[in-house]
PDB file of C-alpha atoms in Angstrom:
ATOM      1  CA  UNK A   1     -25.077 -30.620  32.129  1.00 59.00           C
ATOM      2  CA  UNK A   2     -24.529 -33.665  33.921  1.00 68.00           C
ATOM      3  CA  UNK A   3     -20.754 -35.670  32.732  1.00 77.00           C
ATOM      4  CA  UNK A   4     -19.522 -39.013  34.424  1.00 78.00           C
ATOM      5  CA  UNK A   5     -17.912 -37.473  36.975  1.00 78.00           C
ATOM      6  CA  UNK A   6     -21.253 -35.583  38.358  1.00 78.00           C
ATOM      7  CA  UNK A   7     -23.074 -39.081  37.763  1.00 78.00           C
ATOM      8  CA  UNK A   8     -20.447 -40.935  39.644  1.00 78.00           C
ATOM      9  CA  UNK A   9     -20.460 -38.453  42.794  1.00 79.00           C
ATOM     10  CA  UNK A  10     -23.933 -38.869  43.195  1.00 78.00           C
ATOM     11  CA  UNK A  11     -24.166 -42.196  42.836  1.00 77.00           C
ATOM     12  CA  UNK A  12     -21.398 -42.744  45.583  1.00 77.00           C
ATOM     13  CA  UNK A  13     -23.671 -39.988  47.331  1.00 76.00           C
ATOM     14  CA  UNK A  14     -26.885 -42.198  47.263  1.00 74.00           C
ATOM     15  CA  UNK A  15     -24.705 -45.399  48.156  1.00 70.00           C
ATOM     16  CA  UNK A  16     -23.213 -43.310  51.090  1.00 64.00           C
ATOM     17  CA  UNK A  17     -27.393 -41.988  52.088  1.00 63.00           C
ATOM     18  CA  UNK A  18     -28.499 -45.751  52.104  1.00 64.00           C
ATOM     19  CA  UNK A  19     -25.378 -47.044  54.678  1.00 61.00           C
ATOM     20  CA  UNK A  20     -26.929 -44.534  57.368  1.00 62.00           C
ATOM     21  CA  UNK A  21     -29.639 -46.290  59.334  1.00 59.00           C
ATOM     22  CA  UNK A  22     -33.144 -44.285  58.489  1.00 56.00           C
ATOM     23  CA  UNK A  23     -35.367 -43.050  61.464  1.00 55.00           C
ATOM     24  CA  UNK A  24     -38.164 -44.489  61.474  1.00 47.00           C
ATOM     25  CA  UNK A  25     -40.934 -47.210  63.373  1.00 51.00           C
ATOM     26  CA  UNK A  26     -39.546 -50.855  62.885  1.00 61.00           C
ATOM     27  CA  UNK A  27     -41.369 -52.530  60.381  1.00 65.00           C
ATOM     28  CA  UNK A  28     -41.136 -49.892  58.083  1.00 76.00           C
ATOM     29  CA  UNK A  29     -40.173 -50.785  54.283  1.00 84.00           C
ATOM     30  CA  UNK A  30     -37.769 -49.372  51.473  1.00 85.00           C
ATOM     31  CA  UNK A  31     -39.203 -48.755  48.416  1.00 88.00           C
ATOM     32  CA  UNK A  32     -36.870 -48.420  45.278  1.00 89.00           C
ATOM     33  CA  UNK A  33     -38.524 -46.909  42.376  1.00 90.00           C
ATOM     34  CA  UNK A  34     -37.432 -45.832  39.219  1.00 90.00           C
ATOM     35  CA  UNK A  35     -38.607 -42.610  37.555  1.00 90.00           C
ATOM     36  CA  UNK A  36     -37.454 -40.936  34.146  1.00 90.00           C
ATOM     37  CA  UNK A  37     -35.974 -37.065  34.954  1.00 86.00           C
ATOM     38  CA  UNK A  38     -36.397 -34.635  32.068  1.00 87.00           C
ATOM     39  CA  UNK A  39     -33.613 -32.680  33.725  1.00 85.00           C
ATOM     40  CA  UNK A  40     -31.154 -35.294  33.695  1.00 82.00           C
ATOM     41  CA  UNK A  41     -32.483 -36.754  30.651  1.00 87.00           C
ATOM     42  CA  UNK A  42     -32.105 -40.413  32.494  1.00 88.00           C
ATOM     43  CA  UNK A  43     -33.826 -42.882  34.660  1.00 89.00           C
ATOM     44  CA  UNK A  44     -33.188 -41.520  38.619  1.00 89.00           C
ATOM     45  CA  UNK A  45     -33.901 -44.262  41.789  1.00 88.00           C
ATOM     46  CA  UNK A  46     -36.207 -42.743  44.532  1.00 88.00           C
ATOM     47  CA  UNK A  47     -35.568 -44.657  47.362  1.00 87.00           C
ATOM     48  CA  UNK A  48     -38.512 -44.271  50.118  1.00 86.00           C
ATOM     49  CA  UNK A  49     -39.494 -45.775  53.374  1.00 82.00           C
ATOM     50  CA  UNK A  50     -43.395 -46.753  53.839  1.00 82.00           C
ATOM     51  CA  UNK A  51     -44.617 -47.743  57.225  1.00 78.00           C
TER      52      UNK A  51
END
């Protein structure tokens, strides 16, 4: 079961992910995308990189 705190940490966790620079071919683009996940039973942000 997921409570605040759980929601919190990995929210801080996905903050912390984004600071770090990602490895990839300049030029590339972040794509933010928001997606509904039955096991958490909320809306979840997929963060990718597209060249």
């Amino acid at each position: 079961m997921m409570n605040r705190r759980m929601f919190l940490a990995g929210t801080a966790a996905a903050a912390g992910a984004r600071l770090v620079p990602v490895v990839s071919k300049p030029g590339g683009r972040r794509v933010l995308t928001l997606v509904y996940d039955k096991s958490l039973g909320m809306m979840r942000a997929v963060d990718r990189v597209v060249r």
